[in-house]
Amino acid sequence: MRALLISTYDLGRQPFGLASPAAWLREAGVEVVCADLSRERLDEEAVRAADLVAFFLPMHTATRLARPVIDRVREWNPDVTLCAYGLYAPLNAGMLRDHGVTHILGGEFEERLVEVASAAGGLRKGVTGAHACGVPEKSASPAGVRPIADVARLSFRVPDRDGLPPLERYATLQVGAERRTVGYTEASRGCKHRCRHCPIVPIYNGRFRTIPVDVVVEDIRRQARAGAQHITFGDPDFFNGIGHARAVMEAFGREFPALSYDVTIKVEHLLQHAGELTRLRRTGCMLVTTAVESFDDEVLERLEKGHTRADFERVVSLCAGAGLTLAPTFVAFTPWTTVESYCDLLQAIDGLGLVDNVAPIQLGIRLLVTEGSRLLDLDDVRRLIGDFDTRSLTYPWRHSDPRVDALQQHVASLVGVPLTMSRRQLFDRAWGLAHEARGGSPPARTDDGILPRAAVPYLNEPWYC
């Protein structure tokens, strides 16, 4: 039995979503080949030799990139069993089936994937196509009807990264003039919160699963031996289970004092567990990503983010006091954004001294309304959107003010290309575009640039979703 696991894109990091199921499959006696198409070409011989080809779809970009690859796999190996797994697989089940995918797994997918592989290899275990994960045959759902995915508790294995490109071929952490090789792991999955726009919510619906500390530590240990100098924890919210997070932090600090790490934590949790910020820094945390999304309290309430503008401003102060670099992310353009509120967002970033902390792509991100999104519960969103677009895999929307859509397109074209300018230069360009759209001359900026860019660590992968 041969299985080919394919990742098309995973934010410039070595795909955990290939390494984790590879461990399960190899333990079950399956011959596994991993292909990360963000770093290597698809091998036709590997496709033709496979009994099962499974695509890891953790995000929107990965799913769109997978579509032509699925067609190529079917051309090269018409009889192969096709599977898709990850957050975006159940959300796009209709499109995937149209392209020949017969097994669609979401949430905790490893055990189900072993069952699919066994069935593809002729050892039937009662798995029958898409029904194995509870996704109905017709998945193109009307607004408000959400796919279901399996989030059963698993006994996690240590990821097996054999056959993946080496860590030095992936995104790195830039710390001044130093460039650190980055590994990636996960200490938990899912999230106990239900932010309206989040793709995790339709799958986990307020649940999360922790990975045992010893499994996490062994995964880091192996990556350290492979050259990792920094570890990204990809948990949707590292503080979802604070007791588990404490154990992971302390284990990391004890065993890997020469390594640094970064995490993602909600604004709400950074405030609730402010006493843990010093533990983060003491155990090697260098960077904290937090999904701010907006400085407009009405937008934050609509998205059910659980924090306010004032809350985030407090977090900026707390993280600075703890010596932690904050990396805010935003959904800069929503149906409720105005030209004035976008200017206010830029002015807030500038006034808080965060220009160098914000990846330029964050200045141009437009709200995606995907299948299964809780945004579809909002009357004004349902009135605004068009029919589901199978090309973009979203419900398209236009802003009531054409100036906002035009501004978003201008900013996106500026920041969505290979970076040849510094973050400050790109911010200045966006600043000018925004205030030009508002009318009048741009005001002077308050951030005088005393803090040099080199002092702010950052991961050098420019894309986001």
Short mmCIF file of C-alpha atoms in Angstrom, two decimals:
data_model
loop_
_atom_site.label_atom_id
_atom_site.label_comp_id
_atom_site.label_asym_id
_atom_site.label_seq_id
_atom_site.Cartn_x
_atom_site.Cartn_y
_atom_site.Cartn_z
CA MET A 1 0.00 0.00 0.00
CA ARG A 2 1.48 3.35 -1.10
CA ALA A 3 0.19 6.73 0.00
CA LEU A 4 1.25 10.09 -1.36
CA LEU A 5 0.58 13.04 0.98
CA ILE A 6 0.57 16.46 -0.71
CA SER A 7 0.77 19.97 0.70
CA THR A 8 0.40 22.87 -1.72
CA TYR A 9 1.02 25.71 0.74
CA ASP A 10 1.43 26.06 4.51
CA LEU A 11 2.67 29.59 5.26
CA GLY A 12 6.27 28.81 4.36
CA ARG A 13 6.74 26.20 7.05
CA GLN A 14 7.47 22.48 6.91
CA PRO A 15 3.96 20.96 6.91
CA PHE A 16 2.94 19.43 10.24
CA GLY A 17 -0.12 18.23 8.33
CA LEU A 18 2.08 15.86 6.34
CA ALA A 19 4.44 14.82 9.13
CA SER A 20 1.73 13.90 11.63
CA PRO A 21 -0.35 11.57 9.39
CA ALA A 22 2.87 10.14 7.94
CA ALA A 23 3.71 8.82 11.42
CA TRP A 24 0.30 7.17 11.75
CA LEU A 25 0.37 5.66 8.27
CA ARG A 26 3.91 4.31 8.54
CA GLU A 27 3.07 2.77 11.90
CA ALA A 28 0.19 0.98 10.10
CA GLY A 29 2.60 -0.41 7.50
CA VAL A 30 1.78 2.04 4.71
CA GLU A 31 4.60 3.21 2.45
CA VAL A 32 4.39 7.01 2.56
CA VAL A 33 5.82 9.65 0.24
CA CYS A 34 5.42 13.33 1.24
CA ALA A 35 5.39 16.13 -1.33
CA ASP A 36 5.49 19.79 -0.35
CA LEU A 37 4.68 21.55 -3.61
CA SER A 38 5.63 24.93 -2.14
CA ARG A 39 9.22 23.68 -2.20
CA GLU A 40 9.37 20.90 -4.82
CA ARG A 41 7.81 19.71 -8.05
CA LEU A 42 5.17 17.02 -8.15
CA ASP A 43 6.80 13.71 -9.08
CA GLU A 44 4.78 11.94 -11.79
CA GLU A 45 6.26 8.55 -10.89
CA ALA A 46 5.21 8.96 -7.26
CA VAL A 47 1.66 9.77 -8.38
CA ARG A 48 1.46 6.78 -10.71
CA ALA A 49 2.76 4.44 -7.98
CA ALA A 50 0.29 5.62 -5.33
CA ASP A 51 -2.83 3.75 -4.22
CA LEU A 52 -3.94 6.82 -2.25
CA VAL A 53 -3.21 10.51 -2.82
CA ALA A 54 -4.26 12.76 0.08
CA PHE A 55 -4.20 16.56 0.00
CA PHE A 56 -3.64 18.60 3.16
CA LEU A 57 -5.90 21.70 3.02
CA PRO A 58 -5.29 23.84 6.12
CA MET A 59 -6.17 27.20 4.57
CA HIS A 60 -7.85 29.00 1.71
CA THR A 61 -4.76 29.51 -0.47
CA ALA A 62 -3.76 25.85 -0.12
CA THR A 63 -7.23 24.76 -1.26
CA ARG A 64 -7.25 26.95 -4.36
CA LEU A 65 -3.74 25.79 -5.30
CA ALA A 66 -4.74 22.14 -4.83
CA ARG A 67 -7.52 22.18 -7.42
CA PRO A 68 -5.35 21.97 -10.60
CA VAL A 69 -3.01 19.51 -8.86
CA ILE A 70 -5.95 17.19 -8.13
CA ASP A 71 -6.83 17.26 -11.84
CA ARG A 72 -3.23 16.46 -12.79
CA VAL A 73 -3.13 13.55 -10.33
CA ARG A 74 -6.31 12.12 -11.86
CA GLU A 75 -4.80 12.47 -15.33
CA TRP A 76 -1.63 10.62 -14.33
CA ASN A 77 -3.37 7.97 -12.19
CA PRO A 78 -7.09 7.70 -13.07
CA ASP A 79 -7.75 4.83 -10.65
CA VAL A 80 -6.13 6.32 -7.57
CA THR A 81 -8.17 6.97 -4.42
CA LEU A 82 -8.28 10.70 -3.69
CA CYS A 83 -8.65 12.19 -0.21
CA ALA A 84 -8.63 15.74 1.14
CA TYR A 85 -8.15 16.57 4.81
CA GLY A 86 -7.70 19.62 7.01
CA LEU A 87 -9.85 22.59 7.99
CA TYR A 88 -10.80 23.62 4.47
CA ALA A 89 -11.63 20.15 3.15
CA PRO A 90 -15.17 19.86 4.63
CA LEU A 91 -15.84 23.53 3.84
CA ASN A 92 -15.18 22.86 0.15
CA ALA A 93 -16.54 19.33 -0.11
CA GLY A 94 -18.73 20.12 -3.14
CA MET A 95 -15.83 21.44 -5.22
CA LEU A 96 -13.58 18.58 -4.13
CA ARG A 97 -16.11 15.95 -5.12
CA ASP A 98 -16.55 17.64 -8.49
CA HIS A 99 -12.82 17.09 -8.99
CA GLY A 100 -12.95 13.41 -8.06
CA VAL A 101 -12.12 13.46 -4.34
CA THR A 102 -14.05 10.66 -2.62
CA HIS A 103 -12.84 10.95 1.00
CA ILE A 104 -13.08 14.27 2.84
CA LEU A 105 -11.75 14.48 6.39
CA GLY A 106 -11.79 17.46 8.75
CA GLY A 107 -10.66 18.11 12.29
CA GLU A 108 -8.76 15.23 13.85
CA PHE A 109 -7.97 13.42 10.62
CA GLU A 110 -5.04 11.05 11.30
CA GLU A 111 -6.95 7.97 12.42
CA ARG A 112 -9.54 8.37 9.68
CA LEU A 113 -6.76 8.71 7.11
CA VAL A 114 -5.31 5.36 8.19
CA GLU A 115 -8.75 3.81 7.66
CA VAL A 116 -9.03 5.39 4.20
CA ALA A 117 -5.56 4.08 3.32
CA SER A 118 -6.51 0.61 4.50
CA ALA A 119 -9.62 0.70 2.33
CA ALA A 120 -7.67 1.95 -0.68
CA GLY A 121 -5.19 -0.89 -0.19
CA GLY A 122 -7.95 -3.48 -0.21
CA LEU A 123 -8.31 -3.98 3.55
CA ARG A 124 -11.85 -2.69 4.01
CA LYS A 125 -12.69 -1.41 7.47
CA GLY A 126 -16.15 0.00 6.94
CA VAL A 127 -15.06 3.42 5.67
CA THR A 128 -17.31 4.52 2.83
CA GLY A 129 -16.16 7.68 1.18
CA ALA A 130 -17.20 11.07 2.48
CA HIS A 131 -19.59 9.61 5.04
CA ALA A 132 -16.53 8.54 7.09
CA CYS A 133 -16.19 12.08 8.42
CA GLY A 134 -19.88 12.92 8.60
CA VAL A 135 -19.85 15.26 5.59
CA PRO A 136 -23.12 14.81 3.65
CA GLU A 137 -23.03 13.93 -0.03
CA LYS A 138 -24.28 17.38 -1.00
CA SER A 139 -22.10 19.94 0.74
CA ALA A 140 -22.81 23.16 -1.15
CA SER A 141 -24.91 24.37 1.73
CA PRO A 142 -27.27 27.34 1.95
CA ALA A 143 -26.38 30.17 4.26
CA GLY A 144 -26.21 29.07 7.86
CA VAL A 145 -25.98 25.30 7.17
CA ARG A 146 -22.59 24.07 8.24
CA PRO A 147 -20.59 20.97 7.36
CA ILE A 148 -19.77 18.58 10.16
CA ALA A 149 -16.33 17.13 10.81
CA ASP A 150 -14.92 14.55 13.17
CA VAL A 151 -13.06 15.98 16.18
CA ALA A 152 -12.70 12.74 18.11
CA ARG A 153 -9.92 12.62 20.70
CA LEU A 154 -6.80 10.96 19.34
CA SER A 155 -3.76 9.34 20.87
CA PHE A 156 -1.21 11.49 19.07
CA ARG A 157 2.01 10.15 17.57
CA VAL A 158 5.26 12.07 17.22
CA PRO A 159 5.28 13.52 13.68
CA ASP A 160 7.53 11.73 11.17
CA ARG A 161 9.26 14.28 8.95
CA ASP A 162 11.27 11.81 6.84
CA GLY A 163 11.07 12.71 3.16
CA LEU A 164 10.16 16.37 3.68
CA PRO A 165 12.49 19.12 2.44
CA PRO A 166 15.00 20.20 5.12
CA LEU A 167 14.10 23.04 7.48
CA GLU A 168 16.61 25.42 5.93
CA ARG A 169 14.47 25.55 2.78
CA TYR A 170 11.56 27.11 4.66
CA ALA A 171 10.78 30.56 6.03
CA THR A 172 13.19 31.86 8.66
CA LEU A 173 13.11 34.17 11.65
CA GLN A 174 14.96 37.41 11.07
CA VAL A 175 16.48 38.86 14.27
CA GLY A 176 18.56 41.86 13.34
CA ALA A 177 21.32 40.60 11.07
CA GLU A 178 20.79 37.02 12.26
CA ARG A 179 18.61 34.56 10.38
CA ARG A 180 17.33 31.58 12.38
CA THR A 181 16.15 28.27 10.96
CA VAL A 182 12.54 27.71 12.00
CA GLY A 183 10.75 24.50 12.93
CA TYR A 184 7.02 24.13 13.45
CA THR A 185 4.87 22.13 15.83
CA GLU A 186 1.44 22.17 17.45
CA ALA A 187 0.55 21.76 21.12
CA SER A 188 -3.21 21.97 20.55
CA ARG A 189 -5.84 22.09 17.83
CA GLY A 190 -9.18 23.76 17.51
CA CYS A 191 -10.36 26.65 19.66
CA LYS A 192 -12.88 27.13 22.44
CA HIS A 193 -13.97 30.47 20.96
CA ARG A 194 -16.34 31.01 18.05
CA CYS A 195 -15.23 34.17 16.24
CA ARG A 196 -17.62 34.65 13.34
CA HIS A 197 -15.06 34.84 10.55
CA CYS A 198 -12.76 32.05 11.72
CA PRO A 199 -12.50 28.87 9.58
CA ILE A 200 -11.83 26.76 12.67
CA VAL A 201 -15.33 27.35 14.04
CA PRO A 202 -17.34 25.36 11.46
CA ILE A 203 -15.11 22.35 12.16
CA TYR A 204 -14.47 22.47 15.92
CA ASN A 205 -17.45 24.58 17.05
CA GLY A 206 -15.86 25.74 20.30
CA ARG A 207 -13.84 22.59 21.05
CA PHE A 208 -10.10 22.14 21.21
CA ARG A 209 -7.77 19.21 21.63
CA THR A 210 -4.39 19.20 23.41
CA ILE A 211 -1.38 17.19 22.26
CA PRO A 212 0.57 15.51 25.09
CA VAL A 213 3.59 17.47 26.28
CA ASP A 214 5.96 14.56 25.75
CA VAL A 215 4.85 14.26 22.11
CA VAL A 216 5.34 18.00 21.57
CA VAL A 217 8.78 17.96 23.20
CA GLU A 218 9.96 14.97 21.17
CA ASP A 219 8.85 16.66 17.96
CA ILE A 220 10.82 19.78 18.92
CA ARG A 221 13.79 17.64 19.95
CA ARG A 222 13.94 16.00 16.53
CA GLN A 223 13.64 19.34 14.74
CA ALA A 224 16.40 20.80 16.91
CA ARG A 225 18.64 17.92 15.84
CA ALA A 226 17.70 18.74 12.24
CA GLY A 227 18.93 22.32 12.70
CA ALA A 228 15.95 24.27 14.08
CA GLN A 229 16.97 27.34 16.08
CA HIS A 230 13.44 28.66 16.58
CA ILE A 231 10.05 26.93 16.86
CA THR A 232 6.68 28.26 15.74
CA PHE A 233 3.75 26.90 17.73
CA GLY A 234 0.87 26.81 15.27
CA ASP A 235 -1.92 26.46 17.83
CA PRO A 236 -4.89 28.69 16.90
CA ASP A 237 -4.65 29.98 20.49
CA PHE A 238 -1.73 28.81 22.63
CA PHE A 239 -3.57 29.89 25.81
CA ASN A 240 -6.80 27.97 25.11
CA GLY A 241 -5.78 25.52 27.82
CA ILE A 242 -3.61 27.57 30.15
CA GLY A 243 -2.50 24.63 32.31
CA HIS A 244 -1.33 22.74 29.25
CA ALA A 245 0.37 25.87 27.92
CA ARG A 246 2.27 26.33 31.20
CA ALA A 247 3.52 22.75 31.02
CA VAL A 248 4.66 23.21 27.41
CA MET A 249 6.39 26.51 28.20
CA GLU A 250 8.28 25.08 31.17
CA ALA A 251 9.29 21.94 29.27
CA PHE A 252 10.54 24.08 26.39
CA GLY A 253 12.52 26.37 28.68
CA ARG A 254 14.16 23.43 30.50
CA GLU A 255 15.18 21.38 27.49
CA PHE A 256 15.79 23.99 24.79
CA PRO A 257 17.43 27.03 26.41
CA ALA A 258 19.28 27.83 23.19
CA LEU A 259 16.08 27.94 21.12
CA SER A 260 13.46 30.66 20.84
CA TYR A 261 9.80 30.27 19.94
CA ASP A 262 6.67 32.16 18.90
CA VAL A 263 2.98 31.62 19.63
CA THR A 264 -0.46 32.89 18.66
CA ILE A 265 -2.72 34.11 21.50
CA LYS A 266 -6.04 35.98 21.53
CA VAL A 267 -6.11 39.53 22.88
CA GLU A 268 -8.69 38.35 25.39
CA HIS A 269 -6.35 35.64 26.71
CA LEU A 270 -3.32 37.93 26.84
CA LEU A 271 -5.33 40.09 29.23
CA GLN A 272 -6.87 37.21 31.17
CA HIS A 273 -3.50 35.52 31.66
CA ALA A 274 -1.30 38.60 31.79
CA GLY A 275 0.69 37.00 34.60
CA GLU A 276 1.93 34.37 32.13
CA LEU A 277 3.66 36.89 29.86
CA THR A 278 6.83 36.85 31.95
CA ARG A 279 6.80 33.04 31.79
CA LEU A 280 6.56 33.23 28.01
CA ARG A 281 9.60 35.51 27.84
CA ARG A 282 11.59 33.57 30.44
CA THR A 283 11.14 30.28 28.60
CA GLY A 284 12.26 31.65 25.24
CA CYS A 285 9.21 33.21 23.58
CA MET A 286 10.28 36.00 21.26
CA LEU A 287 7.16 36.82 19.28
CA VAL A 288 3.41 36.77 20.02
CA THR A 289 0.96 36.93 17.13
CA THR A 290 -2.51 38.16 18.03
CA ALA A 291 -5.56 38.59 15.81
CA VAL A 292 -6.66 42.17 16.47
CA GLU A 293 -8.69 42.34 13.22
CA SER A 294 -9.96 45.91 13.70
CA PHE A 295 -9.77 49.01 15.89
CA ASP A 296 -13.49 49.62 15.36
CA ASP A 297 -15.41 48.30 18.38
CA GLU A 298 -18.57 47.81 16.31
CA VAL A 299 -16.71 45.59 13.84
CA LEU A 300 -15.09 43.67 16.69
CA GLU A 301 -18.53 43.06 18.17
CA ARG A 302 -19.90 41.83 14.86
CA LEU A 303 -16.99 39.41 14.54
CA GLU A 304 -17.46 38.34 18.18
CA LYS A 305 -13.76 38.78 18.86
CA GLY A 306 -14.15 39.12 22.61
CA HIS A 307 -12.02 42.24 22.94
CA THR A 308 -12.18 45.98 22.38
CA ARG A 309 -9.76 48.55 21.03
CA ALA A 310 -8.91 49.56 24.59
CA ASP A 311 -8.18 45.93 25.44
CA PHE A 312 -5.63 45.70 22.65
CA GLU A 313 -4.01 48.98 23.63
CA ARG A 314 -3.57 47.51 27.11
CA VAL A 315 -2.02 44.36 25.63
CA VAL A 316 0.50 46.46 23.71
CA SER A 317 1.66 47.95 27.00
CA LEU A 318 1.71 44.57 28.81
CA CYS A 319 3.76 42.85 26.11
CA ALA A 320 6.21 45.73 25.94
CA GLY A 321 6.64 45.52 29.70
CA ALA A 322 7.32 41.78 29.48
CA GLY A 323 9.85 42.20 26.66
CA LEU A 324 7.68 40.38 24.11
CA THR A 325 7.39 41.48 20.50
CA LEU A 326 3.75 41.72 19.43
CA ALA A 327 2.77 40.85 15.84
CA PRO A 328 -0.83 42.05 15.30
CA THR A 329 -2.92 40.71 12.43
CA PHE A 330 -5.91 42.44 10.88
CA VAL A 331 -8.89 41.98 8.62
CA ALA A 332 -8.45 45.48 7.31
CA PHE A 333 -11.34 45.51 4.84
CA THR A 334 -14.83 44.35 5.83
CA PRO A 335 -18.34 45.32 4.69
CA TRP A 336 -18.36 47.72 7.67
CA THR A 337 -14.99 49.37 6.94
CA THR A 338 -15.10 52.98 5.78
CA VAL A 339 -12.33 55.03 4.24
CA GLU A 340 -12.27 56.98 7.49
CA SER A 341 -12.04 53.87 9.67
CA TYR A 342 -9.22 52.48 7.49
CA CYS A 343 -7.33 55.72 7.98
CA ASP A 344 -8.00 55.35 11.70
CA LEU A 345 -6.57 51.81 11.64
CA LEU A 346 -3.34 53.09 10.09
CA GLN A 347 -3.21 55.98 12.52
CA ALA A 348 -3.66 53.58 15.45
CA ILE A 349 -0.86 51.31 14.22
CA ASP A 350 1.34 54.37 13.82
CA GLY A 351 0.39 55.90 17.17
CA LEU A 352 1.05 52.64 19.06
CA GLY A 353 4.50 52.33 17.51
CA LEU A 354 3.62 49.11 15.70
CA VAL A 355 4.50 49.97 12.10
CA ASP A 356 7.49 47.61 12.09
CA ASN A 357 5.50 44.89 13.88
CA VAL A 358 2.79 44.58 11.24
CA ALA A 359 3.45 42.43 8.17
CA PRO A 360 2.51 44.51 5.10
CA ILE A 361 0.04 41.90 3.84
CA GLN A 362 -2.07 42.67 6.93
CA LEU A 363 -2.81 46.14 5.56
CA GLY A 364 -4.65 44.72 2.54
CA ILE A 365 -6.54 41.67 3.80
CA ARG A 366 -10.18 41.54 2.79
CA LEU A 367 -12.78 39.58 4.76
CA LEU A 368 -13.40 36.14 3.24
CA VAL A 369 -16.88 34.71 3.56
CA THR A 370 -16.41 30.98 3.10
CA GLU A 371 -18.78 28.03 3.12
CA GLY A 372 -19.95 27.30 6.66
CA SER A 373 -18.89 30.69 8.04
CA ARG A 374 -20.84 32.09 11.00
CA LEU A 375 -20.82 35.38 9.11
CA LEU A 376 -23.67 33.87 7.11
CA ASP A 377 -25.85 34.17 10.20
CA LEU A 378 -25.79 37.98 9.89
CA ASP A 379 -28.71 39.46 7.97
CA ASP A 380 -26.65 42.28 6.47
CA VAL A 381 -24.00 39.83 5.24
CA ARG A 382 -26.63 37.61 3.60
CA ARG A 383 -28.10 40.67 1.86
CA LEU A 384 -24.66 41.69 0.65
CA ILE A 385 -23.15 38.48 -0.70
CA GLY A 386 -23.64 36.89 -4.10
CA ASP A 387 -23.90 33.22 -4.95
CA PHE A 388 -21.05 30.99 -3.85
CA ASP A 389 -18.17 31.36 -6.31
CA THR A 390 -16.57 27.98 -7.00
CA ARG A 391 -13.54 29.72 -8.50
CA SER A 392 -12.64 31.86 -5.48
CA LEU A 393 -14.26 29.42 -3.00
CA THR A 394 -16.00 32.33 -1.28
CA TYR A 395 -19.27 34.22 -1.24
CA PRO A 396 -18.24 37.42 -3.08
CA TRP A 397 -19.28 40.79 -1.73
CA ARG A 398 -18.96 44.40 -2.78
CA HIS A 399 -18.73 47.33 -0.44
CA SER A 400 -21.53 49.88 -0.52
CA ASP A 401 -18.85 52.57 -0.97
CA PRO A 402 -16.84 51.90 -4.17
CA ARG A 403 -13.96 53.91 -2.73
CA VAL A 404 -13.36 51.22 -0.12
CA ASP A 405 -13.10 48.41 -2.69
CA ALA A 406 -10.82 50.54 -4.86
CA LEU A 407 -8.61 51.34 -1.88
CA GLN A 408 -8.39 47.65 -0.93
CA GLN A 409 -7.33 46.73 -4.46
CA HIS A 410 -4.66 49.43 -4.50
CA VAL A 411 -3.27 48.43 -1.11
CA ALA A 412 -3.38 44.70 -1.96
CA SER A 413 -1.48 45.28 -5.20
CA LEU A 414 1.12 47.20 -3.22
CA VAL A 415 1.71 44.66 -0.44
CA GLY A 416 0.88 41.38 -2.23
CA VAL A 417 4.07 41.22 -4.31
CA PRO A 418 7.64 40.16 -3.45
CA LEU A 419 8.89 42.72 -0.99
CA THR A 420 11.51 45.12 -2.27
CA MET A 421 10.67 47.85 0.22
CA SER A 422 10.85 47.94 3.99
CA ARG A 423 7.75 47.68 6.15
CA ARG A 424 8.00 51.40 6.87
CA GLN A 425 8.16 52.28 3.19
CA LEU A 426 5.14 50.10 2.39
CA PHE A 427 3.23 51.55 5.33
CA ASP A 428 3.99 55.05 4.07
CA ARG A 429 2.60 54.12 0.65
CA ALA A 430 -0.59 52.69 2.20
CA TRP A 431 -0.84 55.79 4.42
CA GLY A 432 -0.75 58.00 1.34
CA LEU A 433 -3.30 55.91 -0.59
CA ALA A 434 -5.74 55.88 2.32
CA HIS A 435 -5.64 59.60 3.00
CA GLU A 436 -5.80 60.36 -0.71
CA ALA A 437 -9.00 58.26 -0.89
CA ARG A 438 -10.39 60.23 2.04
CA GLY A 439 -9.48 63.51 0.39
CA GLY A 440 -6.90 66.01 1.51
CA SER A 441 -3.25 65.76 2.37
CA PRO A 442 -1.94 62.93 4.60
CA PRO A 443 -1.24 64.11 8.16
CA ALA A 444 2.20 63.76 9.68
CA ARG A 445 2.91 60.40 11.26
CA THR A 446 3.60 60.16 14.98
CA ASP A 447 6.00 57.18 14.84
CA ASP A 448 9.37 58.85 14.39
CA GLY A 449 11.22 55.63 13.70
CA ILE A 450 13.49 55.74 16.77
CA LEU A 451 13.29 51.95 17.05
CA PRO A 452 15.35 50.51 14.17
CA ARG A 453 13.68 47.88 11.99
CA ALA A 454 16.40 45.37 12.84
CA ALA A 455 15.29 45.38 16.49
CA VAL A 456 11.89 43.81 15.66
CA PRO A 457 12.08 40.04 14.98
CA TYR A 458 9.83 38.73 12.23
CA LEU A 459 9.11 35.59 10.24
CA ASN A 460 9.97 36.30 6.62
CA GLU A 461 6.99 34.60 4.96
CA PRO A 462 5.04 37.47 3.35
CA TRP A 463 1.70 35.74 2.70
CA TYR A 464 -0.94 34.94 5.27
CA CYS A 465 -4.11 32.94 4.56
#
